[in-house]
Structure formats: C-alpha cells, structure tokens
Amino acid sequence: MELRSNSLQRYRHVARHMHSSWYRGVVNVAQVEHDFWKLVFDGLYQVVPENGLVNDFFTGLGLRSAAFNRSGWNFKSLLHSRDSMLRFTDNMSPTAPGHPSLHTSMLYSAQSWDCAPHGLYALHYIHYGGPQVWYSIPGKDHDEAEAAITQLSPDLHRKSSTCRFQIRKDLQAMPPLTSLLNKRLPVHRGLLKEGQILVVFPQAHVACISTGFTISESTHFAPSQWLPFALRVYTDAFQNHVEPSINLPEMLYKAAQDDKLSGDALGHVYTALKAFRDLEAEGRQRLQNTDIVYRHVGKGNPSNNTGKHGRQRMQHASDEPTSPKCRICQQFCFFSKVVETIGSVLCLQHACDRIAILAKTHEFVLVSHVSLEELNALVESVSRRLPKR
C-alpha cells in the first residue's frame, strides 16, 4: 500500500476526477451501490480509489472550537468521560484506542469487513459529503462471521486482538454479500448521511462503501458495559496466543482504585478483577507446589509464594519493568511474571506448564508487581463499595 501526504484540496480534486470518470452530475446511492458490486462480481476493471487518514493525537478534528472542547458531542471527550474504561489505560500513544481519527474517502472507497479491536464499541460520524452504505453482521454471530470471511478471503487476514483475525490494511477484501448470505449469515444494511452518527456494538463485523467525497470521523470507546465483552476477547486471545491491544489487568487495577465510578461500573469492574485475582491465585498456588527452585522478586510478603525449595531474593518491584508480555501467549504480565534464567518472560500459567517439562535444576524468578495480599484487599474494597441490592 502506497502512503503519501496530500493536502485536502488536492485530495478533493482527485475525488472529483474519480467521480467524473464514472458519472456525470449527481447520481443516486442505489446506482453507485449496484455498480460497485457489479465491479466486484465481474472483475473487468481495476479501480483504485484513495483513502485519507489523520490521527487526532496532537490536533483537534471536526470539533475544533473551544466551545466544543468539553461537549459530549466531541469524540475526544469520550476518552475522559466518567464511565470510560479507556481513561485507565496508557493513552499517551497516538495509536492507543480512544483517540479519534479523521477520514477522507471518495467514490468506491471501501472499508472491508472488520471489527473493532478488543471488542470495543465504535462511533462513525460524517462531517461533510455524500452518504456511505454500511453493512453489518451482529456480534452474536461473531464466530460464524469470522469463519466465513476468513474462508472467503484466507490470504487477507492475520491474527490480532480484534478476535482471531484482522484485515491486512495493504489489501482490501470485500466478499460479495451473496457469499455471506449463502452461509446463512444475517447481513444488515444502513445508510449513514452527513450529520449522522453510527454506533458499532462489540464484536459486530462492519463494512462500508463511499458514494462520493466524504469527510468523516471515528473513534473507539469503552463504557463499563464493555467489560464482559473484554473478558471474552481476552480469554480468546490467551487461548489463541494473540497479542492484545489493551492491558486489561492494568486497566482493572487502576479502575478499582477510582472513587468516582458509578455503581454499575463498580459491578463490572468487580466481576472482571475477581476473575483475574482467581487466575493469579491459582497460578501462584501451582508455583508454590512445584519442586523447581525459584526466587521471589517484588514487594509484599512472599511467604505464601515460596516453592518447596524456595530460595528468596527480595527486590523492589519498581526496579523491574512493568507489564512485559508472555513470550508464548503474548498477554500482558501486569500483576506478576516469571522470568527464566535465559531472560524470557512467561505468564504464570505458561510458566507452570514449562516448569513441569524441564529439569529440576532449571531456575525461575517470580516477579510480583502486585502482591496477592494487595490484590485480595483491592477486590474486597470494591466489593464493599458495591451498591446494596
């Protein structure tokens, strides 16, 4: 895929030329949609529409004036809203979820089938231009849609934290709708016009076609209701060894310490944090029962985390880098990690599996960034703050 910088004026000139090459004057949406799918079916012409993308990390986008800085309609404000889980993540990277992006598109520009990373919600808004035709497959049919799209376009996908696949951005794949319908998938159609907002729910697959020059804005957001979806995606990513886009354990750890969370948000945080606490306790218990010699590194009382031959070397957790990733499952090791003498990092679950098949002389180091006592106290603290039913 060729990337280059363009001014909006030049891009609009290219878009007008693209439109005039196919149509004279105004054309209706139905005609453009019909012609698009005819091009896909026939394959007689090579059409190369251009798409533009501007990230909103350093500059504002559609809502630039000071009057809209704190407006609920400003996509940037979603990241810092009271019920946003993304405000508990490291959002200082321009590519971090939650930062709005500005898009420009032209006739026949298409977004191929995709779903938001880590099961997030998504918003799309058209500031200016012609309508876009959107297609969607509901999240309840996520697994079936994923299998069908991967089968129809096997070379255009790769693993990601979205689910098990993500469209390669250098290649666009738009399987014919009839192919998806033949697999008994429910494909819905809608029209997004200037001044309208489209909300995409977790794990729904969407695709769209532009009918002309358009300036639109999009972002991801994560209200507390998103956490059950996040847990399912995290489990799926762990089982399939897919690198996540969000450090979910760190998000929950920080959210649990926030005193301004609503009662509903606390309930979702409690359920998710308790699940991670249980996994952490199980992993440390398995390590405690092993014959392998390892050393505890970190703050907190290590007495409950010592193996049968447990030599200990105490070191403050701040001396260790936080949140590395397990070299097997690619998941963040926020609460603790196991380091082999060769330097590789493992999560507790895969460390236990590896210890079971290695010689007893092999040495591991358990690095605890958050002690189990502290984690238990945090779960109990959230439980006490839950609204009475």
Coordinates of C-alpha atoms in Angstrom, one line a residue:
M1 CA 0.0 0.0 0.0
E2 CA 1.5 3.3 -1.0
L3 CA 1.4 6.0 1.6
R4 CA 1.9 9.7 0.9
S5 CA 0.9 13.1 2.3
N6 CA -1.7 15.1 0.5
S7 CA -3.5 18.4 1.1
L8 CA -7.2 18.2 1.4
Q9 CA -7.6 20.4 -1.6
R10 CA -5.6 18.1 -3.8
Y11 CA -7.4 15.0 -2.4
R12 CA -10.8 16.6 -3.2
H13 CA -9.6 17.3 -6.7
V14 CA -8.7 13.6 -7.1
A15 CA -12.1 12.7 -5.7
R16 CA -13.9 14.9 -8.2
H17 CA -11.9 13.5 -11.1
M18 CA -12.7 9.9 -9.9
H19 CA -16.4 10.8 -9.8
S20 CA -16.4 12.4 -13.2
S21 CA -14.7 9.4 -14.7
W22 CA -17.7 7.2 -13.9
Y23 CA -20.7 9.5 -13.7
R24 CA -22.0 12.8 -15.0
G25 CA -23.7 15.0 -12.5
V26 CA -25.5 13.8 -9.4
V27 CA -26.0 10.0 -9.1
N28 CA -28.2 8.2 -6.5
V29 CA -26.9 5.9 -3.9
A30 CA -28.6 2.8 -5.3
Q31 CA -26.9 3.2 -8.6
V32 CA -23.4 3.6 -7.0
E33 CA -24.0 0.5 -4.8
H34 CA -25.2 -1.5 -7.8
D35 CA -22.2 -0.5 -9.9
F36 CA -19.8 -1.2 -7.0
W37 CA -21.0 -4.8 -6.6
K38 CA -21.0 -5.3 -10.4
L39 CA -17.3 -4.3 -10.4
V40 CA -16.7 -6.8 -7.7
F41 CA -18.6 -9.6 -9.4
D42 CA -17.3 -9.0 -13.0
G43 CA -13.7 -8.2 -12.1
L44 CA -13.3 -6.5 -15.5
Y45 CA -11.8 -3.2 -14.3
Q46 CA -9.1 -2.2 -11.8
V47 CA -10.4 0.6 -9.7
V48 CA -8.0 2.3 -7.3
P49 CA -9.9 4.8 -5.0
E50 CA -7.8 6.6 -2.4
N51 CA -8.5 6.9 1.3
G52 CA -7.1 9.5 3.7
L53 CA -6.4 9.2 7.4
V54 CA -5.5 11.8 10.0
N55 CA -4.9 10.9 13.7
D56 CA -6.2 13.3 16.3
F57 CA -3.5 12.8 19.0
F58 CA -1.9 16.3 18.7
T59 CA -4.6 18.3 16.9
G60 CA -8.4 18.6 17.1
L61 CA -10.5 17.3 14.3
G62 CA -14.1 18.2 13.3
L63 CA -15.0 20.0 16.5
R64 CA -12.1 22.4 16.9
S65 CA -13.5 25.5 18.6
A66 CA -13.1 26.0 22.4
A67 CA -16.9 25.9 22.8
F68 CA -16.9 22.2 21.9
N69 CA -13.8 21.1 24.0
R70 CA -16.0 19.7 26.8
S71 CA -19.0 18.9 24.7
G72 CA -20.4 15.4 24.8
W73 CA -20.5 15.6 21.0
N74 CA -16.8 15.9 20.9
F75 CA -15.4 12.4 20.3
K76 CA -12.2 13.3 22.2
S77 CA -14.3 13.8 25.4
L78 CA -15.4 10.2 25.3
L79 CA -11.9 9.1 26.3
H80 CA -12.0 11.1 29.6
S81 CA -15.7 10.7 30.4
R82 CA -16.6 9.4 33.9
D83 CA -17.7 5.9 32.7
S84 CA -14.9 5.4 30.2
M85 CA -12.7 2.4 30.9
L86 CA -10.1 3.7 28.4
R87 CA -9.1 6.5 30.7
F88 CA -7.4 3.9 32.9
T89 CA -5.1 2.8 30.1
D90 CA -1.9 4.2 28.8
N91 CA -3.4 6.6 26.2
M92 CA -0.3 8.6 25.5
S93 CA 0.3 6.8 22.3
P94 CA -1.2 8.2 19.1
T95 CA -2.3 4.7 18.2
A96 CA -3.9 3.9 21.5
P97 CA -7.6 3.1 21.4
G98 CA -9.9 6.1 22.1
H99 CA -8.1 8.7 20.0
P100 CA -10.4 10.0 17.2
S101 CA -9.3 9.8 13.6
L102 CA -10.4 11.8 10.6
H103 CA -11.1 10.0 7.4
T104 CA -11.4 11.2 3.8
S105 CA -12.9 9.0 1.1
M106 CA -14.1 9.1 -2.4
L107 CA -16.3 7.2 -4.9
Y108 CA -15.9 3.4 -4.4
S109 CA -13.7 3.8 -1.4
A110 CA -14.5 0.8 0.8
Q111 CA -13.8 -0.4 4.3
S112 CA -13.6 -4.2 4.1
W113 CA -15.1 -6.4 6.8
D114 CA -13.6 -5.8 10.2
C115 CA -14.5 -5.5 13.8
A116 CA -13.2 -3.1 16.5
P117 CA -10.0 -4.1 18.4
H118 CA -10.6 -5.9 21.7
G119 CA -14.3 -5.9 21.3
L120 CA -14.6 -2.1 21.8
Y121 CA -17.6 0.0 20.8
A122 CA -17.0 2.3 17.8
L123 CA -18.5 5.5 16.6
H124 CA -18.6 6.9 13.0
Y125 CA -19.7 10.4 12.1
I126 CA -19.9 12.1 8.7
H127 CA -18.9 15.8 8.9
Y128 CA -19.3 16.5 5.2
G129 CA -20.0 14.8 1.9
G130 CA -22.0 12.1 0.4
P131 CA -23.6 9.2 2.2
Q132 CA -22.0 5.9 3.0
V133 CA -23.6 2.5 2.6
W134 CA -22.8 0.3 5.7
Y135 CA -23.3 -3.4 6.1
S136 CA -23.2 -5.2 9.5
I137 CA -23.2 -8.7 10.9
P138 CA -24.3 -8.7 14.6
G139 CA -21.9 -9.6 17.4
K140 CA -24.0 -12.6 18.3
D141 CA -22.9 -14.2 15.0
H142 CA -19.3 -13.1 15.5
D143 CA -17.7 -16.6 15.4
E144 CA -19.7 -17.7 12.3
A145 CA -18.9 -14.4 10.5
E146 CA -15.2 -14.6 11.3
A147 CA -15.0 -18.2 10.0
A148 CA -16.9 -17.3 6.8
I149 CA -14.9 -14.1 6.0
T150 CA -11.6 -15.9 6.7
Q151 CA -12.7 -18.8 4.4
L152 CA -13.7 -16.4 1.6
S153 CA -10.5 -14.3 1.9
P154 CA -7.9 -16.6 3.5
D155 CA -4.8 -14.6 2.3
L156 CA -6.0 -11.2 3.5
H157 CA -6.2 -11.8 7.3
R158 CA -3.8 -12.1 10.2
K159 CA -4.2 -12.7 13.9
S160 CA -5.0 -9.7 16.1
S161 CA -6.6 -8.8 19.3
T162 CA -9.8 -7.9 17.4
C163 CA -10.8 -11.5 17.5
R164 CA -8.7 -14.1 15.7
F165 CA -8.1 -12.1 12.6
Q166 CA -7.8 -8.6 11.2
I167 CA -7.9 -7.4 7.6
R168 CA -4.4 -6.6 6.2
K169 CA -4.5 -2.9 5.6
D170 CA -2.5 -3.1 2.4
L171 CA -5.1 -5.3 0.8
Q172 CA -8.8 -4.8 0.7
A173 CA -11.2 -7.7 0.6
M174 CA -14.9 -7.3 0.1
P175 CA -16.5 -10.7 -0.4
P176 CA -19.8 -10.5 -2.3
L177 CA -22.8 -10.2 0.0
T178 CA -24.4 -13.2 -1.6
S179 CA -21.5 -15.4 -0.5
L180 CA -22.1 -14.4 3.1
L181 CA -25.9 -14.8 2.8
N182 CA -25.4 -18.2 1.3
K183 CA -23.7 -19.1 4.6
R184 CA -26.9 -18.1 6.4
L185 CA -25.3 -15.0 8.0
P186 CA -27.6 -12.1 8.8
V187 CA -26.2 -9.1 6.9
H188 CA -27.9 -5.8 7.6
R189 CA -27.7 -2.6 5.5
G190 CA -27.9 1.0 6.5
L191 CA -27.2 4.5 5.1
L192 CA -25.0 6.9 7.0
K193 CA -25.6 10.5 6.0
E194 CA -23.9 13.9 6.7
G195 CA -24.5 14.9 10.4
Q196 CA -25.4 11.4 11.5
I197 CA -23.6 9.0 13.9
L198 CA -23.3 5.3 13.5
V199 CA -22.7 3.2 16.7
V200 CA -21.0 -0.2 16.2
F201 CA -21.5 -2.6 19.1
P202 CA -18.8 -5.0 20.4
Q203 CA -17.7 -7.9 18.2
A204 CA -20.0 -6.8 15.3
H205 CA -18.4 -7.0 11.8
V206 CA -19.0 -4.0 9.6
A207 CA -18.1 -2.9 6.1
C208 CA -18.9 0.3 4.1
I209 CA -18.9 1.8 0.6
S210 CA -18.5 5.5 0.0
T211 CA -20.6 7.1 -2.7
G212 CA -18.6 10.2 -3.1
F213 CA -16.2 12.7 -1.5
T214 CA -16.7 12.4 2.3
I215 CA -15.0 13.7 5.5
S216 CA -15.8 11.5 8.4
E217 CA -14.6 10.9 12.0
S218 CA -14.3 7.8 14.0
T219 CA -13.3 6.6 17.5
H220 CA -13.5 3.7 19.9
F221 CA -15.0 3.9 23.3
A222 CA -15.4 1.6 26.3
P223 CA -18.2 2.1 28.8
S224 CA -18.3 -0.2 31.8
Q225 CA -20.8 -2.4 30.0
W226 CA -18.0 -3.3 27.6
L227 CA -16.0 -5.3 30.3
P228 CA -17.9 -8.6 29.9
F229 CA -17.0 -8.5 26.2
A230 CA -13.4 -7.6 27.1
L231 CA -13.1 -10.6 29.3
R232 CA -14.3 -12.9 26.5
V233 CA -11.9 -11.4 24.0
Y234 CA -9.1 -11.6 26.5
T235 CA -9.8 -15.3 27.0
D236 CA -9.9 -15.9 23.3
A237 CA -6.7 -14.0 22.7
F238 CA -5.0 -16.0 25.5
Q239 CA -6.1 -19.3 24.0
N240 CA -5.0 -18.4 20.5
H241 CA -1.8 -16.6 21.5
V242 CA -2.9 -13.3 20.0
E243 CA -1.2 -10.1 21.2
P244 CA -3.8 -7.7 22.9
S245 CA -4.2 -4.0 22.2
I246 CA -5.2 -3.2 25.7
N247 CA -3.6 -4.0 29.0
L248 CA -6.8 -5.2 30.7
P249 CA -5.3 -6.2 34.1
E250 CA -3.7 -2.8 34.5
M251 CA -7.0 -1.1 33.4
L252 CA -8.9 -3.0 36.1
Y253 CA -6.3 -2.4 38.8
K254 CA -6.5 1.4 38.2
A255 CA -10.3 1.5 37.8
A256 CA -10.8 -0.4 41.1
Q257 CA -8.9 2.4 42.9
D258 CA -11.1 5.2 41.4
D259 CA -13.7 6.6 43.9
K260 CA -15.8 8.2 41.2
L261 CA -17.0 5.1 39.4
S262 CA -20.8 4.6 39.3
G263 CA -22.4 1.6 40.9
D264 CA -22.9 -0.2 37.6
A265 CA -19.3 0.4 36.7
L266 CA -18.1 -1.0 40.0
G267 CA -20.1 -4.1 39.5
H268 CA -18.5 -4.8 36.1
V269 CA -15.0 -4.0 37.5
Y270 CA -15.5 -6.2 40.5
T271 CA -16.5 -9.2 38.3
A272 CA -13.6 -8.8 35.9
L273 CA -11.0 -8.0 38.6
K274 CA -12.1 -11.0 40.7
A275 CA -11.7 -13.3 37.7
F276 CA -8.1 -12.1 37.3
R277 CA -7.4 -12.4 41.0
D278 CA -8.6 -16.0 40.9
L279 CA -6.3 -16.8 38.0
E280 CA -3.4 -15.1 39.8
A281 CA -4.0 -17.0 43.0
E282 CA -4.3 -20.3 41.1
G283 CA -1.1 -19.7 39.2
R284 CA 0.9 -18.8 42.3
Q285 CA -0.5 -21.8 44.1
R286 CA 0.7 -24.1 41.3
L287 CA 4.1 -22.5 41.6
Q288 CA 4.1 -22.9 45.3
N289 CA 3.6 -26.7 44.9
T290 CA 6.4 -27.1 42.3
D291 CA 9.8 -28.7 43.1
I292 CA 11.6 -26.2 40.9
V293 CA 13.8 -23.7 42.8
Y294 CA 12.8 -20.1 42.0
R295 CA 13.2 -16.8 43.7
H296 CA 10.5 -14.3 44.6
V297 CA 11.2 -10.7 43.4
G298 CA 8.9 -7.9 44.4
K299 CA 7.2 -6.1 47.2
G300 CA 4.7 -7.6 49.6
N301 CA 5.0 -10.7 51.8
P302 CA 6.5 -13.6 49.7
S303 CA 5.9 -16.2 52.3
N304 CA 2.8 -17.6 50.5
N305 CA 4.6 -17.7 47.2
T306 CA 7.6 -19.8 48.1
G307 CA 8.2 -23.1 46.4
K308 CA 9.2 -26.3 48.3
H309 CA 12.9 -25.3 48.0
G310 CA 12.2 -21.6 47.8
R311 CA 15.3 -19.5 48.0
Q312 CA 14.3 -15.8 48.0
R313 CA 15.9 -12.7 46.7
M314 CA 14.0 -9.6 47.7
Q315 CA 14.0 -6.7 45.2
H316 CA 11.6 -3.7 45.0
A317 CA 9.1 -4.0 42.2
S318 CA 10.0 -0.6 40.8
D319 CA 13.4 -2.0 39.8
E320 CA 11.7 -4.2 37.3
P321 CA 10.0 -3.2 34.0
T322 CA 6.2 -3.4 34.4
S323 CA 3.8 -5.2 32.1
P324 CA 6.0 -7.2 29.8
K325 CA 4.3 -9.8 27.6
C326 CA 4.5 -13.6 27.9
R327 CA 6.6 -14.9 25.0
I328 CA 4.0 -17.8 24.5
C329 CA 0.6 -16.3 24.7
Q330 CA 1.6 -12.6 24.2
Q331 CA -0.6 -11.4 27.1
F332 CA 0.4 -8.6 29.5
C333 CA 2.0 -9.8 32.7
F334 CA 0.9 -6.9 34.9
F335 CA 0.3 -8.5 38.4
S336 CA 3.3 -10.8 38.1
K337 CA 5.6 -12.6 35.7
V338 CA 8.0 -15.5 35.7
V339 CA 11.5 -14.9 34.2
E340 CA 13.7 -17.7 33.0
T341 CA 17.5 -17.6 33.5
I342 CA 17.7 -17.2 29.7
G343 CA 15.8 -13.9 30.1
S344 CA 12.5 -14.8 28.5
V345 CA 9.2 -13.8 30.3
L346 CA 6.3 -16.1 30.9
C347 CA 2.8 -15.6 32.4
L348 CA 2.1 -17.8 35.5
Q349 CA 0.0 -20.4 33.5
H350 CA 2.6 -21.0 30.8
A351 CA 5.5 -20.9 33.4
C352 CA 3.8 -23.7 35.3
D353 CA 3.4 -25.7 32.1
R354 CA 7.1 -25.1 31.2
I355 CA 8.4 -25.9 34.6
A356 CA 6.6 -29.3 34.5
I357 CA 8.6 -30.4 31.5
L358 CA 12.0 -29.1 32.4
A359 CA 14.8 -30.5 34.6
K360 CA 14.6 -29.6 38.3
T361 CA 17.9 -27.7 38.1
H362 CA 16.3 -25.1 35.9
E363 CA 15.7 -21.8 37.8
F364 CA 12.9 -19.3 37.5
V365 CA 12.3 -16.0 39.1
L366 CA 8.8 -14.9 40.2
V367 CA 8.5 -11.1 39.8
S368 CA 5.5 -9.9 41.8
H369 CA 4.5 -6.3 40.9
V370 CA 1.3 -6.6 43.0
S371 CA 1.3 -8.9 46.0
L372 CA -1.6 -11.4 46.3
E373 CA -2.5 -9.8 49.7
E374 CA -2.8 -6.4 48.0
L375 CA -4.9 -7.8 45.2
N376 CA -7.2 -9.6 47.7
A377 CA -7.6 -6.3 49.6
L378 CA -8.4 -4.4 46.4
V379 CA -11.1 -6.9 45.4
E380 CA -12.6 -6.7 48.9
S381 CA -12.5 -2.9 48.8
V382 CA -14.5 -2.9 45.5
S383 CA -16.9 -5.4 47.0
R384 CA -17.7 -3.2 50.0
R385 CA -18.4 -0.2 47.7
L386 CA -20.9 -2.1 45.6
P387 CA -24.4 -0.6 45.9
K388 CA -26.7 -2.5 48.2
R389 CA -29.5 -4.5 46.4

